[in-house]
PDB file of C-alpha atoms in Angstrom:
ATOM      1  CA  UNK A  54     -83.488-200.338 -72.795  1.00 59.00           C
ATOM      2  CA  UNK A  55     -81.904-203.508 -74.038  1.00 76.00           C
ATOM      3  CA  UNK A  56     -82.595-206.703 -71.452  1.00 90.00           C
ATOM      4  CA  UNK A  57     -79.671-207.060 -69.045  1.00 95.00           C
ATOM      5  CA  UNK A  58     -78.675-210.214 -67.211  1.00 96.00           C
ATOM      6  CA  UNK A  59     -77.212-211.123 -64.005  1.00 97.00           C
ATOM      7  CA  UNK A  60     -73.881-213.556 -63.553  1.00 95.00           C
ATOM      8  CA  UNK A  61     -71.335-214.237 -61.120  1.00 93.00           C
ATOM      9  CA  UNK A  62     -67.601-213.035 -62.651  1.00 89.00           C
ATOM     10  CA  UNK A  63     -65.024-215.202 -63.853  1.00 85.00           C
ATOM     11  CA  UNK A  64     -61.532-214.722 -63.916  1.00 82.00           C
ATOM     12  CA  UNK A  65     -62.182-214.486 -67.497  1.00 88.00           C
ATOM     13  CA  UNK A  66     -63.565-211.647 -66.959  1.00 86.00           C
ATOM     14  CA  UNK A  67     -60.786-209.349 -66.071  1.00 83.00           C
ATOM     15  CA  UNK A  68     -60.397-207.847 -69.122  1.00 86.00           C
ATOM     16  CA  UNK A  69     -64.364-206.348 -68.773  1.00 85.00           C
ATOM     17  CA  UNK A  70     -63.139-205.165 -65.475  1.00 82.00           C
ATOM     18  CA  UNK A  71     -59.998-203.683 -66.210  1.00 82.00           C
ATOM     19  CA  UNK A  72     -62.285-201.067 -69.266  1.00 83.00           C
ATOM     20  CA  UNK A  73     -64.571-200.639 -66.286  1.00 83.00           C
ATOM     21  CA  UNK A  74     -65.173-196.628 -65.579  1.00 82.00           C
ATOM     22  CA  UNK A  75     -66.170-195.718 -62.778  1.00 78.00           C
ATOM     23  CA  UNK A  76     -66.542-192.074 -61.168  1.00 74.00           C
ATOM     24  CA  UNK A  77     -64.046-191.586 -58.448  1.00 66.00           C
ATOM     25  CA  UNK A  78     -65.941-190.546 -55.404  1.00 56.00           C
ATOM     26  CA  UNK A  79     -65.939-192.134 -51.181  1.00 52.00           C
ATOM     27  CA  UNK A  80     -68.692-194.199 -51.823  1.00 54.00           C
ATOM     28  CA  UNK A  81     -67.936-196.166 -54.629  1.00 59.00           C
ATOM     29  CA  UNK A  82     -65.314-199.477 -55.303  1.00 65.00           C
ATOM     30  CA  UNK A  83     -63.599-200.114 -58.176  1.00 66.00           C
ATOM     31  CA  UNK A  84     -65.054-203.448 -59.567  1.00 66.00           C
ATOM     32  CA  UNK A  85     -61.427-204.791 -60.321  1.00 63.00           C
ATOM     33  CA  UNK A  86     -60.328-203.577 -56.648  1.00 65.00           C
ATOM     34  CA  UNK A  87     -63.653-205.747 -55.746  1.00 65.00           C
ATOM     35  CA  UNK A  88     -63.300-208.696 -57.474  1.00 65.00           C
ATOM     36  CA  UNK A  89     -59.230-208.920 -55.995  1.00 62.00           C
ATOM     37  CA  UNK A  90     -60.840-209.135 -52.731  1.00 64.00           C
ATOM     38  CA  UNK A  91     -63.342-211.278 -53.463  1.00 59.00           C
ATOM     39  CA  UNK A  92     -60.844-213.864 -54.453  1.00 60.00           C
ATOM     40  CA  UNK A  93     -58.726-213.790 -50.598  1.00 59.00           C
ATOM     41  CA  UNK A  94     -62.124-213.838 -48.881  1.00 65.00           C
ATOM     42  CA  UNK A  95     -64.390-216.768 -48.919  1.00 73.00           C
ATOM     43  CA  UNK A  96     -67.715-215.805 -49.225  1.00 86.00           C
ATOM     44  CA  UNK A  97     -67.850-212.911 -51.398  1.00 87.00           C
ATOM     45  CA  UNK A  98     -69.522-213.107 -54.672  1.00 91.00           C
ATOM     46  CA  UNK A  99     -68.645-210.553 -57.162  1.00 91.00           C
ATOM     47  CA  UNK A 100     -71.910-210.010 -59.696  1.00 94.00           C
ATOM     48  CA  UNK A 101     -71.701-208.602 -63.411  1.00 95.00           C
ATOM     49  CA  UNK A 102     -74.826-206.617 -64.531  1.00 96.00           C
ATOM     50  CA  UNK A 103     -74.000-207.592 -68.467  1.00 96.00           C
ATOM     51  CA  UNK A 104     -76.218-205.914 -71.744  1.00 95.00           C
ATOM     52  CA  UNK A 105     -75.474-208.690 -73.871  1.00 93.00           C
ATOM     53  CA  UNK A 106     -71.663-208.987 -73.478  1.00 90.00           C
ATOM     54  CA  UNK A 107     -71.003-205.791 -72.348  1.00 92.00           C
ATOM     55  CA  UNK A 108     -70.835-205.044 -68.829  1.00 93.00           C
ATOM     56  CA  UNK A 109     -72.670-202.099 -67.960  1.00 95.00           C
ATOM     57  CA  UNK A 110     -72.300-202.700 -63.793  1.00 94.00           C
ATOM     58  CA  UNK A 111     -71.211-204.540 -60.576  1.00 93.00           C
ATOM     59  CA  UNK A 112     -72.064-205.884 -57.563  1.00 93.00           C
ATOM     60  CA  UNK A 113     -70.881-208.181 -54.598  1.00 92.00           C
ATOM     61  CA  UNK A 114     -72.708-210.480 -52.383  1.00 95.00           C
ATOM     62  CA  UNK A 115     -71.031-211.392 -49.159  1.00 93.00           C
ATOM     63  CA  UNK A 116     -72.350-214.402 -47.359  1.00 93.00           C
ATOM     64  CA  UNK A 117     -70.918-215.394 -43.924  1.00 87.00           C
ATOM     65  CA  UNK A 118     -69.277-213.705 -40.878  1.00 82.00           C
ATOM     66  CA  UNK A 119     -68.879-210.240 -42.332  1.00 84.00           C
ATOM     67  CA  UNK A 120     -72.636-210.178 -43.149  1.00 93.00           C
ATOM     68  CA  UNK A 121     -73.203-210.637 -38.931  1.00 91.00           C
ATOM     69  CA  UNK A 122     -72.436-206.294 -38.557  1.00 91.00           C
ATOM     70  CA  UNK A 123     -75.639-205.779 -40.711  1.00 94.00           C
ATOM     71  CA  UNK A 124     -78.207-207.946 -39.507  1.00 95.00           C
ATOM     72  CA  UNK A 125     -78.975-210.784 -37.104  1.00 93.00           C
ATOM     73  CA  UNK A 126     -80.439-212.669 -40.083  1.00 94.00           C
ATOM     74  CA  UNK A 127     -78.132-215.742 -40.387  1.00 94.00           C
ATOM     75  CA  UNK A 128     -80.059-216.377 -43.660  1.00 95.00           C
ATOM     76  CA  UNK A 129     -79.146-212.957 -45.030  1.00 96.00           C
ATOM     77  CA  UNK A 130     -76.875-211.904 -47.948  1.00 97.00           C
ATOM     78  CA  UNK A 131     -74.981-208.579 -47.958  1.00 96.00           C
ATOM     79  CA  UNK A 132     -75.203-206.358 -51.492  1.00 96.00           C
ATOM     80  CA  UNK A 133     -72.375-203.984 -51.502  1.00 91.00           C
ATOM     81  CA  UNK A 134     -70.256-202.044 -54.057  1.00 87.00           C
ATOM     82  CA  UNK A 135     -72.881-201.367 -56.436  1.00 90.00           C
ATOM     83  CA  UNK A 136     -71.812-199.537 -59.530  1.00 90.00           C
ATOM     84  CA  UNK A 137     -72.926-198.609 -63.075  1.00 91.00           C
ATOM     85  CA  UNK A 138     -70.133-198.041 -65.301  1.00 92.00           C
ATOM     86  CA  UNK A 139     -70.357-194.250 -66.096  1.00 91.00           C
ATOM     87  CA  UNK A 140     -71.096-194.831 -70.066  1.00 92.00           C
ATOM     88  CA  UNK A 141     -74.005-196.711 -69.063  1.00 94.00           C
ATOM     89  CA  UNK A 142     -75.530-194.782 -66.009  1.00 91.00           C
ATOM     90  CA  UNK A 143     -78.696-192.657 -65.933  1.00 92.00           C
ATOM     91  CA  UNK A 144     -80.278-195.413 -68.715  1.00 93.00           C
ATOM     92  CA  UNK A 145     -82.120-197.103 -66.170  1.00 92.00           C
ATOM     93  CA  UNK A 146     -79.728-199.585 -65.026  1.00 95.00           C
ATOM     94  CA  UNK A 147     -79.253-199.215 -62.237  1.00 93.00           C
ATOM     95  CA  UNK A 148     -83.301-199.354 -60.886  1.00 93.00           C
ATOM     96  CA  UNK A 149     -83.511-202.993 -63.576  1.00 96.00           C
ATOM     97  CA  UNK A 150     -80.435-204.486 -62.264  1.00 96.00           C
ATOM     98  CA  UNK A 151     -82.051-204.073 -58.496  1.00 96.00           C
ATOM     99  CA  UNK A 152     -85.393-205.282 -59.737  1.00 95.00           C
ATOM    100  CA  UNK A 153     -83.814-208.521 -60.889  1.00 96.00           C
ATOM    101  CA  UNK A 154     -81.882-209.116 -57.562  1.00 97.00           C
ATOM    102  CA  UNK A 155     -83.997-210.434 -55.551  1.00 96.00           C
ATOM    103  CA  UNK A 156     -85.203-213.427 -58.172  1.00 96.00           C
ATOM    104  CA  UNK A 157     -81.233-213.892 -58.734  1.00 97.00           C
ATOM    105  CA  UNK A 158     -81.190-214.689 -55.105  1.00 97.00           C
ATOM    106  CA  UNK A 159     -83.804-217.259 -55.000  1.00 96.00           C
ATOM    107  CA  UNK A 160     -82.447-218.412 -57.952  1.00 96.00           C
ATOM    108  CA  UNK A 161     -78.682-219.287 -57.093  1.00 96.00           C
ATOM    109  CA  UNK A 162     -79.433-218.960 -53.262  1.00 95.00           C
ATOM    110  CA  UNK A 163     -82.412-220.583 -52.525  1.00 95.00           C
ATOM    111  CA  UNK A 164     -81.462-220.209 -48.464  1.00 94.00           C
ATOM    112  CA  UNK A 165     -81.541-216.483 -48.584  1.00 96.00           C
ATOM    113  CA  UNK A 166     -84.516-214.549 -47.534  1.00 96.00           C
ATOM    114  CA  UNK A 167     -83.373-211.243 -46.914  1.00 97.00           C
ATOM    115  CA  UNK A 168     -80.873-209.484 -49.006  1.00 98.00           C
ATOM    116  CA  UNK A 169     -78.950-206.662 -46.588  1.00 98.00           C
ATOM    117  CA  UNK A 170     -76.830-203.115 -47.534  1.00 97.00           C
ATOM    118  CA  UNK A 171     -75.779-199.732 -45.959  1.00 95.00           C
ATOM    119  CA  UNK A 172     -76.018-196.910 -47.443  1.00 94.00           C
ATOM    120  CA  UNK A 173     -74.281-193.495 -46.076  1.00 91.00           C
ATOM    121  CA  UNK A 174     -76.460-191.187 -44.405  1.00 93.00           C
ATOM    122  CA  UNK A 175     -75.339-187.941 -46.458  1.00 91.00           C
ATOM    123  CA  UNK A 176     -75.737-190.197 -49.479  1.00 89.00           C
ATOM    124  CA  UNK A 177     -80.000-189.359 -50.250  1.00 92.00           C
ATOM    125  CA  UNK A 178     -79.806-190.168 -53.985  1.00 90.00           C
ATOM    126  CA  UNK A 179     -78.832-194.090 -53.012  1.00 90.00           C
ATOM    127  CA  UNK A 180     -81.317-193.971 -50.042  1.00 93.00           C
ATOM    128  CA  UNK A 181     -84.430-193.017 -52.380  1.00 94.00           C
ATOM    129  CA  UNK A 182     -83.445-195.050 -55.118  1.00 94.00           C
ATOM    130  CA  UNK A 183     -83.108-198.424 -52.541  1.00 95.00           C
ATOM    131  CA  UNK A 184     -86.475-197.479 -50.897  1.00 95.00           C
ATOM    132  CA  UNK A 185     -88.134-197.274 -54.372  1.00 95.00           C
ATOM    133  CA  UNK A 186     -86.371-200.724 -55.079  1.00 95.00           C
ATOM    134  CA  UNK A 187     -88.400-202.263 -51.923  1.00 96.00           C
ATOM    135  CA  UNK A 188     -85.484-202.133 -49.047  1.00 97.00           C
ATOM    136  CA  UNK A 189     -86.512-200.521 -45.897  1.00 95.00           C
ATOM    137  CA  UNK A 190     -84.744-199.061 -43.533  1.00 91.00           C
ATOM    138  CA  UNK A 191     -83.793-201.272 -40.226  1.00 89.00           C
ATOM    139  CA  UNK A 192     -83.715-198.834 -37.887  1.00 88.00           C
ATOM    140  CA  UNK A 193     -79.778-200.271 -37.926  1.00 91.00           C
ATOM    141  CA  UNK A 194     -76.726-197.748 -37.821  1.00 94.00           C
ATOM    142  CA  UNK A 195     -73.293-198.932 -38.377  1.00 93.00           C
ATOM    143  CA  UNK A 196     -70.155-197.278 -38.365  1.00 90.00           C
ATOM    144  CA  UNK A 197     -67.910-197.908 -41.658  1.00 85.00           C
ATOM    145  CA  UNK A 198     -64.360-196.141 -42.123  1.00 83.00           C
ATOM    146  CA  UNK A 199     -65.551-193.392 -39.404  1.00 88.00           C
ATOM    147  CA  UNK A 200     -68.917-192.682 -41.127  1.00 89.00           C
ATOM    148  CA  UNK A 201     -72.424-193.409 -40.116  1.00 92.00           C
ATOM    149  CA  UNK A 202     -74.288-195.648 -42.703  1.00 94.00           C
ATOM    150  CA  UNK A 203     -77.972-196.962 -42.599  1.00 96.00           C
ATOM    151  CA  UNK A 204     -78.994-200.254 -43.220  1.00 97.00           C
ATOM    152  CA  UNK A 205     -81.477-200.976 -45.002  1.00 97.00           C
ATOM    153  CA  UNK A 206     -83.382-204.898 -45.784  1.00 97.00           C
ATOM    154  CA  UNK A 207     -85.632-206.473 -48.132  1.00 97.00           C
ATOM    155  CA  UNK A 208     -86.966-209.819 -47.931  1.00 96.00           C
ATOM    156  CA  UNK A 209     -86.977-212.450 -50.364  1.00 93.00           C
ATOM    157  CA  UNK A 210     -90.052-214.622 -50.652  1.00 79.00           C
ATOM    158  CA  UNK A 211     -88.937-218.015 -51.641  1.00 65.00           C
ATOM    159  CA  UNK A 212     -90.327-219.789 -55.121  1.00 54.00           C
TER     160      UNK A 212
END
């Protein structure tokens, strides 16, 4: 597998965004949908996963009040709306883009030490592949949209 990288979107990105394909299912968000948000809320940090210059995923990390439902952590930062873009999944990017979070963290957020995210309960696939990425579950339920979601937390050592 080619080396990926980790950087915080630009509105020049939109055009990546807009190719983006994504399976259509309840428990994933469409990076451009994502990224609209991101801009009316402060706080929100939407995150390409890039192979070179091709984006091959997505993420956002929330920082701030919304982050307050997952964890009494007030140095925590919420991961949500984790993708791979379908002509890139099952290639291992997925498990390498959540290896390289946590140094991201320390790297642009040197405050953080614990990186938070629910995952639904009927959703197992997600739950095993965050556990073998180092997050453990919190013992934590929350309710999102009417469904039950774990959440699970792994801390991030500082340099």
């Amino acid at each position: 597998m080619e080396a990926i990288q980790l950087r915080e979107a630009m509105i020049e990105d939109i055009p990546k965004l807009e190719n983006y394909a994504i399976e259509s299912n309840t428990y994933m968000i469409k990076p451009m949908d994502a990224l609209t948000e991101s801009l009316h809320e402060t706080g929100k940090h939407p995150i390409l996963i890039l192979k070179g210059n091709d984006l091959v995923g997505f993420f956002i990390l929330q920082f701030g009040i919304g982050v307050s439902r997952y964890t009494d952590n007030p140095n925590a930062v919420l991961f949500k709306a984790h993708s791979i873009d379908l002509r890139y999944q099952s290639q291992g990017y997925t498990k390498k883009s959540l290896e390289l979070l946590p140094d991201y963290v320390r790297e642009y957020y040197p405050d953080v030490d614990e990186i938070v995210l629910s995952v639904a309960v009927d959703n197992i696939s997600s739950q095993m592949l965050y556990v073998r990425s180092g997050f453990l579950n919190s013992l934590k339920r929350i309710n999102i949209n009417g469904k039950v979601e774990y959440v699970l937390a792994k801390k991030v050592k500082s340099h």
